[in-house]
CSV table of C-alpha atoms in Angstrom, one decimal:
chain,number,residue,atom,x,y,z
A,1,MET,CA,8.9,22.9,94.6
A,2,ASN,CA,10.7,21.3,91.8
A,3,ALA,CA,9.2,20.0,88.6
A,4,SER,CA,9.1,16.3,89.5
A,5,ARG,CA,7.4,17.0,92.9
A,6,LEU,CA,4.9,19.3,91.0
A,7,VAL,CA,4.1,16.6,88.4
A,8,PHE,CA,3.6,14.0,91.2
A,9,ARG,CA,1.4,16.3,93.2
A,10,ASN,CA,-0.7,17.0,90.2
A,11,MET,CA,-1.1,13.4,89.2
A,12,THR,CA,-2.1,12.4,92.8
A,13,ARG,CA,-4.5,15.4,93.3
A,14,ARG,CA,-7.4,13.5,91.8
A,15,ARG,CA,-6.7,9.9,92.7
A,16,GLY,CA,-10.0,8.6,91.2
A,17,ARG,CA,-9.1,10.0,87.9
A,18,LEU,CA,-5.5,8.7,88.1
A,19,VAL,CA,-6.6,5.2,88.7
A,20,LEU,CA,-9.3,5.3,85.9
A,21,THR,CA,-6.8,6.7,83.4
A,22,LEU,CA,-4.1,4.2,84.3
A,23,LEU,CA,-6.8,1.4,84.1
A,24,GLY,CA,-7.4,2.5,80.4
A,25,ILE,CA,-3.8,2.3,79.3
A,26,THR,CA,-3.1,-0.8,81.6
A,27,VAL,CA,-6.0,-2.9,79.8
A,28,GLY,CA,-4.7,-1.8,76.4
A,29,ILE,CA,-1.1,-2.5,77.0
A,30,ALA,CA,-2.0,-5.8,78.8
A,31,SER,CA,-3.9,-7.1,75.8
A,32,LEU,CA,-1.2,-6.2,73.4
A,33,VAL,CA,1.4,-7.8,75.6
A,34,THR,CA,-0.7,-11.0,75.9
A,35,PHE,CA,-1.1,-11.3,72.2
A,36,LEU,CA,2.6,-10.4,71.5
A,37,SER,CA,3.7,-13.0,74.0
A,38,LEU,CA,1.5,-15.7,72.8
A,39,GLY,CA,2.5,-14.9,69.1
A,40,ALA,CA,6.2,-15.3,70.1
A,41,SER,CA,5.4,-18.5,71.9
A,42,LEU,CA,3.7,-19.9,68.9
A,43,GLN,CA,6.5,-19.1,66.6
A,44,ARG,CA,9.1,-20.7,69.0
A,45,GLU,CA,7.0,-23.9,69.1
A,46,ILE,CA,6.7,-23.9,65.3
A,47,ARG,CA,10.7,-23.6,64.8
A,48,ARG,CA,11.1,-26.4,67.6
A,49,GLU,CA,8.7,-28.7,65.8
A,50,ALA,CA,10.2,-28.0,62.4
A,51,HIS,CA,13.8,-28.7,63.9
A,52,ALA,CA,12.5,-31.9,65.5
A,53,LEU,CA,11.1,-33.2,62.2
A,54,GLY,CA,14.8,-34.0,61.6
A,55,ALA,CA,14.4,-33.7,57.7
A,56,ASP,CA,16.1,-31.5,55.3
A,57,LEU,CA,13.3,-32.0,52.6
A,58,VAL,CA,9.7,-33.1,52.9
A,59,VAL,CA,7.9,-34.9,50.1
A,60,ALA,CA,4.2,-34.5,50.0
A,61,PRO,CA,1.3,-34.8,47.5
A,62,LYS,CA,1.7,-32.1,44.9
A,63,GLY,CA,-0.2,-28.9,45.5
A,64,SER,CA,-0.3,-29.3,49.3
A,65,CYS,CA,-1.5,-26.1,50.9
A,66,ALA,CA,-0.1,-24.3,54.0
A,67,TYR,CA,-2.6,-26.2,56.2
A,68,GLU,CA,-1.3,-29.5,55.1
A,69,GLN,CA,2.3,-28.4,55.8
A,70,VAL,CA,1.0,-27.4,59.4
A,71,SER,CA,-0.4,-30.9,59.6
A,72,ILE,CA,3.0,-32.4,59.0
A,73,LEU,CA,4.4,-30.4,61.9
A,74,THR,CA,1.5,-31.2,64.2
A,75,GLY,CA,1.3,-34.9,63.3
A,76,ASP,CA,-2.3,-34.7,62.0
A,77,GLN,CA,-3.6,-36.8,59.3
A,78,LEU,CA,-2.7,-36.2,55.7
A,79,PRO,CA,-4.0,-37.6,52.5
A,80,VAL,CA,-2.5,-41.1,52.2
A,81,THR,CA,-1.5,-41.1,48.4
A,82,ILE,CA,2.3,-41.7,48.1
A,83,THR,CA,3.1,-45.3,47.1
A,84,MET,CA,5.9,-47.2,48.3
A,85,ASP,CA,7.2,-47.4,44.6
A,86,GLU,CA,7.6,-43.7,44.7
A,87,VAL,CA,9.3,-44.0,48.2
A,88,ARG,CA,11.7,-46.5,46.7
A,89,THR,CA,12.3,-44.2,43.7
A,90,ILE,CA,13.2,-41.3,46.1
A,91,ALA,CA,15.5,-43.6,48.3
A,92,SER,CA,17.4,-44.7,45.1
A,93,LEU,CA,18.4,-41.2,44.3
A,94,PRO,CA,22.1,-40.6,45.4
A,95,GLY,CA,22.8,-38.6,48.3
A,96,LEU,CA,19.3,-39.0,50.0
A,97,THR,CA,17.9,-41.0,52.9
A,98,ALA,CA,14.1,-41.3,52.7
A,99,VAL,CA,11.9,-42.1,55.6
A,100,PRO,CA,8.2,-42.9,54.7
A,101,LEU,CA,5.7,-41.8,57.3
A,102,LEU,CA,2.1,-42.8,57.7
A,103,THR,CA,0.3,-40.5,60.2
A,104,GLU,CA,-3.1,-41.6,61.7
A,105,LYS,CA,-4.7,-41.4,65.2
A,106,THR,CA,-6.2,-43.7,67.7
A,107,ALA,CA,-7.4,-43.3,71.3
A,108,VAL,CA,-5.9,-44.2,74.6
A,109,ARG,CA,-8.2,-43.9,77.7
A,110,ASN,CA,-10.6,-42.1,75.3
A,111,ARG,CA,-8.1,-39.4,74.4
A,112,PRO,CA,-7.0,-39.1,70.8
A,113,VAL,CA,-3.2,-40.1,70.3
A,114,PRO,CA,-1.2,-39.6,67.0
A,115,VAL,CA,-0.1,-42.8,65.5
A,116,VAL,CA,2.8,-42.9,63.2
A,117,GLY,CA,3.8,-45.8,60.9
A,118,THR,CA,7.4,-45.7,59.7
A,119,ASP,CA,10.7,-47.4,59.4
A,120,LEU,CA,11.5,-47.0,63.2
A,121,ALA,CA,15.2,-47.9,62.9
A,122,LEU,CA,15.8,-45.3,60.2
A,123,LEU,CA,13.6,-42.7,62.0
A,124,SER,CA,15.2,-43.2,65.2
A,125,ARG,CA,18.6,-42.6,63.5
A,126,LEU,CA,17.3,-39.5,61.8
A,127,LYS,CA,16.0,-37.9,64.8
A,128,GLY,CA,18.6,-39.1,67.1
A,129,TRP,CA,16.0,-40.8,69.5
A,130,ARG,CA,17.0,-42.5,72.7
A,131,LEU,CA,14.9,-45.2,74.2
A,132,ALA,CA,14.1,-44.7,78.0
A,133,GLN,CA,12.9,-48.3,78.2
A,134,GLY,CA,12.7,-51.4,76.1
A,135,ARG,CA,13.6,-51.7,72.4
A,136,LEU,CA,12.5,-50.9,68.9
A,137,PRO,CA,10.5,-53.7,67.0
A,138,ASP,CA,12.9,-56.0,65.1
A,139,LEU,CA,10.8,-56.6,62.0
A,140,PRO,CA,8.7,-54.1,59.8
A,141,ASP,CA,5.6,-56.2,60.4
A,142,GLN,CA,6.1,-57.1,64.0
A,143,PRO,CA,3.2,-56.6,66.2
A,144,GLY,CA,4.2,-54.0,68.8
A,145,LEU,CA,4.7,-50.3,69.3
A,146,VAL,CA,7.0,-47.7,70.8
A,147,ALA,CA,5.4,-45.0,72.9
A,148,GLY,CA,6.5,-41.4,73.3
A,149,SER,CA,7.3,-40.5,76.9
A,150,ALA,CA,4.2,-38.3,77.3
A,151,ALA,CA,1.8,-40.8,75.6
A,152,ALA,CA,3.1,-43.4,78.0
A,153,GLU,CA,2.7,-41.3,81.0
A,154,ASP,CA,-0.7,-40.0,80.1
A,155,GLY,CA,-1.9,-43.4,79.0
A,156,GLY,CA,-0.5,-45.2,82.0
A,157,LEU,CA,1.5,-47.4,79.6
A,158,GLY,CA,4.5,-49.4,80.7
A,159,LEU,CA,6.5,-52.1,78.8
A,160,GLY,CA,4.4,-55.1,78.0
A,161,ASP,CA,1.2,-53.3,78.4
A,162,THR,CA,-1.2,-53.4,75.3
A,163,VAL,CA,-2.8,-50.8,73.4
A,164,THR,CA,-5.7,-51.7,71.0
A,165,ILE,CA,-5.4,-50.0,67.6
A,166,ARG,CA,-8.1,-50.7,65.0
A,167,GLY,CA,-9.2,-53.7,67.1
A,168,GLN,CA,-5.7,-55.3,67.3
A,169,ALA,CA,-4.1,-55.5,70.7
A,170,LEU,CA,-0.3,-54.5,70.4
A,171,PRO,CA,2.3,-54.7,73.2
A,172,VAL,CA,4.4,-51.7,74.1
A,173,LEU,CA,7.8,-52.8,73.2
A,174,GLY,CA,9.7,-49.6,73.9
A,175,ILE,CA,9.3,-46.1,75.5
A,176,LEU,CA,11.1,-43.1,74.1
A,177,ALA,CA,13.2,-40.8,76.3
A,178,GLU,CA,11.7,-37.3,76.3
A,179,THR,CA,12.3,-35.3,73.1
A,180,ARG,CA,10.5,-32.0,74.0
A,181,SER,CA,8.7,-32.2,70.6
A,182,ARG,CA,5.5,-33.8,69.3
A,183,ASP,CA,7.1,-37.2,69.3
A,184,ASP,CA,6.5,-37.3,73.0
A,185,THR,CA,2.8,-37.6,72.4
A,186,GLY,CA,2.7,-40.3,69.7
A,187,LEU,CA,2.8,-44.0,69.3
A,188,PHE,CA,5.1,-45.4,66.6
A,189,LEU,CA,4.4,-48.6,64.7
A,190,PRO,CA,6.4,-50.4,62.1
A,191,LEU,CA,5.3,-49.2,58.6
A,192,GLU,CA,3.8,-52.4,57.2
A,193,LEU,CA,2.0,-53.2,60.3
A,194,ALA,CA,0.5,-49.7,60.4
A,195,GLN,CA,-0.5,-49.8,56.7
A,196,GLU,CA,-2.4,-53.1,57.3
A,197,LEU,CA,-4.1,-52.0,60.4
A,198,PHE,CA,-5.3,-48.7,58.8
A,199,GLY,CA,-6.1,-50.4,55.5
A,200,VAL,CA,-4.1,-48.0,53.3
A,201,GLY,CA,-2.4,-50.6,51.1
A,202,ASP,CA,1.1,-49.7,50.3
A,203,ARG,CA,0.7,-45.9,50.6
A,204,VAL,CA,2.1,-43.3,53.2
A,205,SER,CA,1.4,-39.8,54.0
A,206,PHE,CA,4.6,-38.2,53.4
A,207,VAL,CA,8.4,-38.7,53.1
A,208,ALA,CA,10.9,-37.1,55.3
A,209,VAL,CA,14.2,-36.9,53.4
A,210,GLN,CA,17.7,-36.1,54.7
A,211,VAL,CA,20.3,-35.0,52.3
A,212,ASP,CA,24.1,-35.8,52.4
A,213,ASP,CA,25.2,-32.3,51.2
A,214,VAL,CA,22.9,-29.4,52.3
A,215,SER,CA,24.7,-27.1,49.8
A,216,ARG,CA,23.2,-29.2,47.0
A,217,THR,CA,19.6,-29.2,48.3
A,218,GLY,CA,18.3,-27.4,45.2
A,219,ASP,CA,19.7,-30.4,43.0
A,220,TYR,CA,18.1,-32.8,45.2
A,221,VAL,CA,14.7,-31.1,44.9
A,222,LEU,CA,14.9,-31.1,41.2
A,223,ALA,CA,16.0,-34.7,41.2
A,224,ILE,CA,13.0,-35.7,43.3
A,225,ARG,CA,10.5,-33.7,41.1
A,226,GLU,CA,11.9,-35.3,37.9
A,227,ALA,CA,11.7,-38.7,39.3
A,228,THR,CA,8.2,-38.5,40.8
A,229,ALA,CA,5.1,-36.5,40.4
A,230,LEU,CA,5.3,-35.4,44.1
A,231,GLY,CA,5.7,-31.9,45.7
A,232,VAL,CA,8.9,-31.1,47.6
A,233,VAL,CA,9.6,-28.5,50.1
A,234,SER,CA,12.7,-27.8,52.1
A,235,ASP,CA,12.3,-27.6,55.9
A,236,GLU,CA,13.1,-23.9,55.7
A,237,GLN,CA,10.3,-23.3,53.0
A,238,MET,CA,7.9,-25.2,55.0
A,239,LEU,CA,8.8,-23.2,58.1
A,240,GLN,CA,8.4,-19.9,56.3
A,241,SER,CA,5.1,-21.0,54.8
A,242,VAL,CA,3.6,-22.0,58.2
A,243,LEU,CA,5.2,-18.9,59.9
A,244,SER,CA,3.6,-16.7,57.3
A,245,VAL,CA,0.1,-18.0,58.0
A,246,VAL,CA,0.5,-17.7,61.8
A,247,GLY,CA,2.1,-14.4,61.5
A,248,THR,CA,-0.9,-13.0,59.6
A,249,VAL,CA,-3.3,-14.1,62.4
A,250,SER,CA,-0.9,-12.8,65.0
A,251,PHE,CA,-0.6,-9.5,63.4
A,252,THR,CA,-4.4,-9.0,63.2
A,253,VAL,CA,-4.9,-9.7,66.8
A,254,GLN,CA,-2.1,-7.4,67.8
A,255,LEU,CA,-3.6,-4.7,65.6
A,256,ILE,CA,-6.9,-5.1,67.5
A,257,ALA,CA,-4.9,-4.8,70.9
A,258,ALA,CA,-3.0,-1.7,69.5
A,259,VAL,CA,-6.5,0.0,68.8
A,260,ALA,CA,-7.3,-0.8,72.5
A,261,VAL,CA,-4.2,1.2,73.4
A,262,LEU,CA,-5.2,4.1,71.1
A,263,ALA,CA,-8.5,4.1,72.7
A,264,ALA,CA,-6.8,4.5,76.1
A,265,ALA,CA,-4.7,7.3,74.6
A,266,PHE,CA,-8.0,9.4,74.2
A,267,GLY,CA,-8.6,8.9,78.0
A,268,ILE,CA,-5.2,10.5,78.7
A,269,VAL,CA,-6.2,13.4,76.4
A,270,ASN,CA,-9.4,13.8,78.3
A,271,THR,CA,-7.7,13.7,81.6
A,272,MET,CA,-5.0,16.1,80.6
A,273,LEU,CA,-7.5,18.6,79.0
A,274,THR,CA,-9.5,18.5,82.2
A,275,ALA,CA,-6.3,19.1,84.2
A,276,THR,CA,-5.4,22.1,81.9
A,277,TYR,CA,-8.9,23.6,82.7
A,278,GLU,CA,-8.7,22.9,86.4
A,279,ARG,CA,-5.2,24.3,86.8
A,280,ARG,CA,-5.5,27.7,84.9
A,281,ARG,CA,-4.8,29.6,88.0
A,282,GLU,CA,-1.8,27.5,88.8
A,283,ILE,CA,-0.4,28.0,85.2
A,284,GLY,CA,-1.0,31.8,85.7
A,285,ILE,CA,0.9,31.8,88.9
A,286,LEU,CA,3.8,29.8,87.3
A,287,GLN,CA,3.8,32.4,84.4
A,288,ALA,CA,3.8,35.3,86.9
A,289,LEU,CA,6.8,33.7,88.5
A,290,GLY,CA,8.7,33.6,85.3
A,291,ALA,CA,7.9,30.1,83.9
A,292,ARG,CA,8.1,30.2,80.1
A,293,ARG,CA,5.7,28.5,77.8
A,294,GLY,CA,8.2,25.7,77.1
A,295,THR,CA,8.4,24.8,80.9
A,296,ILE,CA,4.6,24.6,81.2
A,297,PHE,CA,4.4,22.6,78.1
A,298,ARG,CA,7.1,20.2,79.4
A,299,LEU,CA,5.4,20.0,82.8
A,300,PHE,CA,2.1,18.7,81.2
A,301,LEU,CA,4.0,16.5,78.8
A,302,VAL,CA,5.9,14.8,81.6
A,303,GLU,CA,2.7,14.2,83.5
A,304,SER,CA,1.1,12.5,80.4
A,305,GLY,CA,4.3,10.5,79.9
A,306,CYS,CA,4.2,9.3,83.5
A,307,TYR,CA,0.6,7.9,82.8
A,308,GLY,CA,2.2,6.0,79.9
A,309,VAL,CA,5.0,4.6,81.8
A,310,LEU,CA,3.1,3.6,84.8
A,311,GLY,CA,0.3,2.1,82.7
A,312,GLY,CA,2.9,0.4,80.5
A,313,PHE,CA,4.5,-1.3,83.6
A,314,ILE,CA,1.3,-2.5,85.1
A,315,GLY,CA,0.0,-3.5,81.7
A,316,VAL,CA,3.2,-5.6,80.9
A,317,ALA,CA,3.0,-7.3,84.3
A,318,THR,CA,-0.7,-8.1,83.8
A,319,GLY,CA,-0.2,-9.3,80.2
A,320,ALA,CA,2.8,-11.5,81.1
A,321,LEU,CA,0.5,-13.2,83.7
A,322,ALA,CA,-2.4,-13.5,81.3
A,323,SER,CA,-0.2,-15.0,78.7
A,324,LEU,CA,0.9,-17.6,81.2
A,325,PHE,CA,-2.6,-18.6,81.9
A,326,LEU,CA,-3.9,-18.4,78.4
A,327,ALA,CA,-1.1,-20.2,76.6
A,328,PRO,CA,-2.6,-23.7,77.0
A,329,TYR,CA,-6.0,-22.7,75.7
A,330,VAL,CA,-4.5,-21.2,72.5
A,331,GLY,CA,-3.3,-24.8,71.6
A,332,GLN,CA,-7.1,-25.9,71.0
A,333,ASN,CA,-7.0,-24.3,67.6
A,334,ALA,CA,-5.8,-26.4,64.7
A,335,PHE,CA,-3.5,-23.7,63.6
A,336,THR,CA,-2.0,-23.1,67.0
A,337,ALA,CA,-1.7,-26.6,68.3
A,338,PHE,CA,2.0,-26.2,68.6
A,339,VAL,CA,1.4,-24.1,71.8
A,340,LYS,CA,0.3,-27.3,73.7
A,341,GLY,CA,3.0,-27.7,76.5
A,342,SER,CA,4.4,-24.2,75.9
A,343,ALA,CA,5.0,-22.2,78.9
A,344,GLY,CA,4.1,-19.0,77.4
A,345,GLY,CA,6.2,-16.2,79.1
A,346,LEU,CA,7.5,-12.8,77.8
A,347,ASP,CA,10.8,-11.8,76.6
A,348,PRO,CA,12.6,-8.6,77.8
A,349,ALA,CA,12.6,-6.9,74.5
A,350,THR,CA,8.8,-7.3,74.1
A,351,ALA,CA,8.3,-5.9,77.6
A,352,ALA,CA,10.7,-3.0,77.0
A,353,GLY,CA,9.1,-2.3,73.6
A,354,SER,CA,5.5,-2.4,75.1
A,355,ILE,CA,6.5,0.2,77.8
A,356,LEU,CA,8.1,2.4,75.2
A,357,PHE,CA,5.0,2.1,73.0
A,358,SER,CA,2.9,3.1,76.0
A,359,LEU,CA,5.2,6.1,76.7
A,360,ALA,CA,5.0,7.1,73.2
A,361,VAL,CA,1.2,6.9,72.9
A,362,ALA,CA,0.9,8.9,76.1
A,363,LEU,CA,3.3,11.6,75.0
A,364,VAL,CA,1.5,11.9,71.6
A,365,ALA,CA,-1.9,12.0,73.7
A,366,GLY,CA,-0.4,14.6,75.9
A,367,THR,CA,0.9,17.0,73.3
A,368,TYR,CA,-2.4,18.8,72.5
A,369,PRO,CA,-3.3,19.5,76.2
A,370,ALA,CA,0.1,20.5,77.0
A,371,TRP,CA,0.1,22.9,74.0
A,372,LYS,CA,-3.3,24.4,75.2
A,373,ALA,CA,-1.8,24.8,78.7
A,374,ALA,CA,1.3,26.6,77.4
A,375,GLY,CA,-0.8,28.9,75.1
A,376,LEU,CA,-2.9,30.3,77.9
A,377,ALA,CA,-2.6,34.1,78.3
A,378,PRO,CA,-1.1,35.0,81.7
A,379,VAL,CA,-3.8,37.6,82.6
A,380,GLU,CA,-6.7,35.1,81.6
A,381,ALA,CA,-5.0,32.3,83.6
A,382,ILE,CA,-4.3,34.2,86.8
A,383,ARG,CA,-7.8,35.8,86.8
A,384,TYR,CA,-9.4,32.2,87.2
A,385,GLU,CA,-10.8,31.2,90.5
B,1,MET,CA,-18.5,11.4,93.1
B,2,LYS,CA,-16.0,11.1,95.9
B,3,LYS,CA,-12.4,9.8,95.5
B,4,LYS,CA,-13.1,6.7,97.7
B,5,HIS,CA,-16.2,5.9,95.5
B,6,LEU,CA,-14.2,6.0,92.4
B,7,LEU,CA,-11.6,3.9,93.8
B,8,ALA,CA,-14.2,1.3,94.9
B,9,LEU,CA,-15.7,1.4,91.5
B,10,ALA,CA,-12.4,0.7,89.9
B,11,GLY,CA,-11.5,-1.9,92.3
B,12,ALA,CA,-15.0,-3.6,91.7
B,13,ALA,CA,-14.4,-3.4,87.9
B,14,LEU,CA,-11.0,-5.1,88.3
B,15,ALA,CA,-12.6,-7.7,90.6
B,16,VAL,CA,-15.3,-8.4,88.0
B,17,VAL,CA,-12.7,-8.8,85.3
B,18,ALA,CA,-10.6,-11.3,87.4
B,19,VAL,CA,-13.6,-13.3,88.5
B,20,ALA,CA,-14.8,-13.5,84.8
B,21,ALA,CA,-11.3,-14.6,83.6
B,22,ILE,CA,-11.1,-17.2,86.3
B,23,ALA,CA,-14.5,-18.5,85.6
B,24,ALA,CA,-13.7,-18.6,81.9
B,25,VAL,CA,-10.5,-20.7,82.5
B,26,ASN,CA,-12.3,-23.0,85.0
B,27,LEU,CA,-15.3,-23.5,82.6
B,28,LYS,CA,-12.9,-24.5,79.8
B,29,SER,CA,-10.8,-26.9,81.9
B,30,GLY,CA,-13.3,-29.8,81.5
B,31,PRO,CA,-12.9,-32.6,78.9
B,32,LEU,CA,-12.6,-30.9,75.5
B,33,PRO,CA,-14.9,-32.0,72.7
B,34,LEU,CA,-13.1,-34.1,70.1
B,35,GLN,CA,-12.6,-33.0,66.5
B,36,VAL,CA,-13.7,-35.1,63.5
B,37,ASN,CA,-10.0,-35.9,62.6
B,38,ASP,CA,-9.4,-37.2,66.1
B,39,VAL,CA,-11.9,-40.0,65.7
B,40,ARG,CA,-11.8,-40.7,61.9
B,41,SER,CA,-8.9,-43.3,61.8
B,42,ASP,CA,-9.9,-45.4,64.8
B,43,PRO,CA,-13.5,-44.6,65.9
B,44,ALA,CA,-14.0,-48.0,67.7
B,45,ALA,CA,-11.1,-47.0,70.1
B,46,PHE,CA,-13.5,-44.4,71.6
B,47,GLN,CA,-15.8,-45.9,74.3
B,48,GLY,CA,-19.0,-44.6,75.7
B,49,THR,CA,-20.6,-41.2,75.2
B,50,LEU,CA,-18.6,-38.6,73.6
B,51,THR,CA,-18.9,-35.1,72.0
B,52,VAL,CA,-17.4,-34.3,68.5
B,53,VAL,CA,-17.3,-31.0,66.9
B,54,GLY,CA,-17.6,-30.7,63.1
B,55,ILE,CA,-19.0,-29.0,60.1
B,56,MET,CA,-22.3,-30.4,58.6
B,57,ALA,CA,-21.4,-30.9,54.9
B,58,ALA,CA,-23.3,-33.9,53.6
B,59,VAL,CA,-26.5,-35.7,53.7
B,60,SER,CA,-27.1,-39.4,53.1
B,61,PRO,CA,-28.9,-40.0,49.7
B,62,THR,CA,-30.7,-43.1,51.2
B,63,ASP,CA,-31.4,-42.0,54.7
B,64,PRO,CA,-32.2,-38.5,55.6
B,65,ALA,CA,-31.5,-39.1,59.2
B,66,ILE,CA,-27.9,-39.7,58.4
B,67,PHE,CA,-25.6,-36.6,57.6
B,68,GLY,CA,-21.8,-36.2,57.4
B,69,VAL,CA,-19.7,-33.8,59.4
B,70,MET,CA,-16.2,-32.8,58.3
B,71,ASP,CA,-13.4,-31.6,60.5
B,72,LYS,CA,-13.3,-27.8,61.2
B,73,SER,CA,-9.8,-27.7,59.9
B,74,GLU,CA,-11.0,-28.6,56.3
B,75,LEU,CA,-12.3,-25.0,56.1
B,76,LEU,CA,-8.6,-23.8,56.1
B,77,CYS,CA,-7.6,-26.2,53.3
B,78,ASN,CA,-7.6,-24.8,49.8
B,79,SER,CA,-5.7,-27.3,47.8
B,80,PRO,CA,-7.4,-29.7,45.3
B,81,ASN,CA,-6.4,-32.8,47.3
B,82,CYS,CA,-7.7,-31.8,50.6
B,83,ASN,CA,-8.1,-34.4,53.1
B,84,LYS,CA,-11.9,-34.3,53.5
B,85,PHE,CA,-13.7,-37.0,55.5
B,86,TYR,CA,-17.3,-37.1,56.3
B,87,LEU,CA,-18.1,-38.7,59.7
B,88,PRO,CA,-21.6,-40.3,59.4
B,89,VAL,CA,-23.9,-39.3,62.1
B,90,ARG,CA,-27.5,-40.7,62.8
B,91,TYR,CA,-29.7,-38.2,64.5
B,92,GLU,CA,-33.5,-38.5,64.6
B,93,GLY,CA,-34.1,-34.9,65.6
B,94,PRO,CA,-34.1,-31.9,63.3
B,95,ARG,CA,-31.1,-32.0,60.8
B,96,PRO,CA,-28.7,-29.1,61.0
B,97,ALA,CA,-28.2,-26.8,57.9
B,98,HIS,CA,-25.4,-27.3,55.4
B,99,GLY,CA,-22.4,-25.5,56.8
B,100,ASP,CA,-23.5,-25.5,60.4
B,101,GLU,CA,-20.8,-26.1,63.0
B,102,VAL,CA,-22.3,-28.7,65.3
B,103,GLU,CA,-21.5,-30.3,68.5
B,104,VAL,CA,-22.6,-33.9,68.3
B,105,THR,CA,-23.1,-35.9,71.5
B,106,GLY,CA,-23.5,-39.6,71.1
B,107,THR,CA,-21.9,-43.1,70.9
B,108,PHE,CA,-20.2,-45.0,68.1
B,109,THR,CA,-22.2,-47.9,66.8
B,110,HIS,CA,-22.1,-50.5,63.9
B,111,GLY,CA,-18.5,-51.3,64.8
B,112,GLY,CA,-17.5,-47.6,65.0
B,113,ARG,CA,-18.8,-46.8,61.5
B,114,LEU,CA,-21.7,-44.6,62.6
B,115,LEU,CA,-22.0,-42.0,65.3
B,116,THR,CA,-25.5,-42.3,66.9
B,117,ALA,CA,-26.3,-39.0,68.3
B,118,THR,CA,-28.5,-38.2,71.3
B,119,ALA,CA,-28.2,-34.4,71.0
B,120,VAL,CA,-26.9,-32.2,68.2
B,121,LYS,CA,-26.3,-28.5,69.1
B,122,THR,CA,-25.6,-26.0,66.4
B,123,LEU,CA,-22.9,-23.5,67.3
B,124,ARG,CA,-22.7,-21.3,64.2
B,125,ASN,CA,-22.8,-21.4,60.5
B,126,HIS,CA,-19.9,-21.2,58.1
B,127,LYS,CA,-20.8,-20.3,54.5
B,128,ILE,CA,-19.4,-23.2,52.6
């Protein structure tokens, strides 16, 4: 009998124990893979939203925290404190295109929908929007709105239909083509009309700025800070700030899942120690046939590694499925709202890494039982009945 | 214990986990409660009975039956210019404690300026 057949026979000799040991490692790896997958999905969505913002710089009230920067990406409300005078000051600086935005919310069919008041022509140019139907409002105070593709679909909105915002019925003048970003879920109004409806005077929530020369971004930031008392962050700084917050949360839950894998490792130790005890006679016979200590050590270690690889494969498959089902529910948290609409899924590197991690844990867990098996005295081993 | 019994036990454990997961997903698939920030800008746009989740953070100085709930996300904001807004809720029953995360069920009245609650359920307390 060769070594691989011996390992296979030993593993399947106690099928109940095999299943229970595999269950332990499977549950641990599945939870690890689920959290890794959801974390990666979240980061992808954050990057996509940051890119979809279409701005090189974001001007927000001074001292904005990371949460407020998340709100810029999610389209949630922000303090409305930036005046149009400040917007004009920024716009007058050479090399900059400044787009003021007012972010609010309303309801369509009793479901909350983001509302953005802005210079629609300028924002459309900045983001490269395409209209699927209709047109943009012609005037900054023209009663009417443009709906994102998903907002129109979910709200059953077509051209000419009306949406009541703050008690005023506004016709749908245009519907955007799908952008695969937050813009799909929003309603877009001319800025002056939005300011009047929401009663915020001449103030806006933040300013998206596009620069002519990206290599001079630092100069532009200084120029805006000198000209106004506002905070300025680059799109990359904002992205890193948000990713660091999300990364901390992801790391914590992944650590918890890793502890579950370590707990499963003790299951492997238990299984292998029991196997060592049960197979003392078999070990003695192997030694009598000339098997060295190293050979016996390797046999037990390979068996333990097999638990890791098998549990790893099943755990990765279970975790990938779980992440697909759970991804939409993660989006219900304020910090993870980006995941809405995300498909979840698992990349090959994470899958391979998780299986290798499972193997490594199983090998470490199997080392002590293998060492105990290899250290048995031949006489004592063969004497066992 | 025999092998087949162990296998049956493992199968049953897996089945219980699967049923629990499916039940959890199905239970969550109903209409989600609204957050305070969802309704603050245009409360009159919401019709009929709805459920709003928030943190009890203020009490009216003139009417003890009216308290203010803020959005859960404000717990995460730590800058001086946080966007705090207190949604006024009128409830005739026992008033939740300061920092309680509550699920308020009711309708908007007074042109959307007041959420008149028929039920207030306390979920947990945040030390604020």
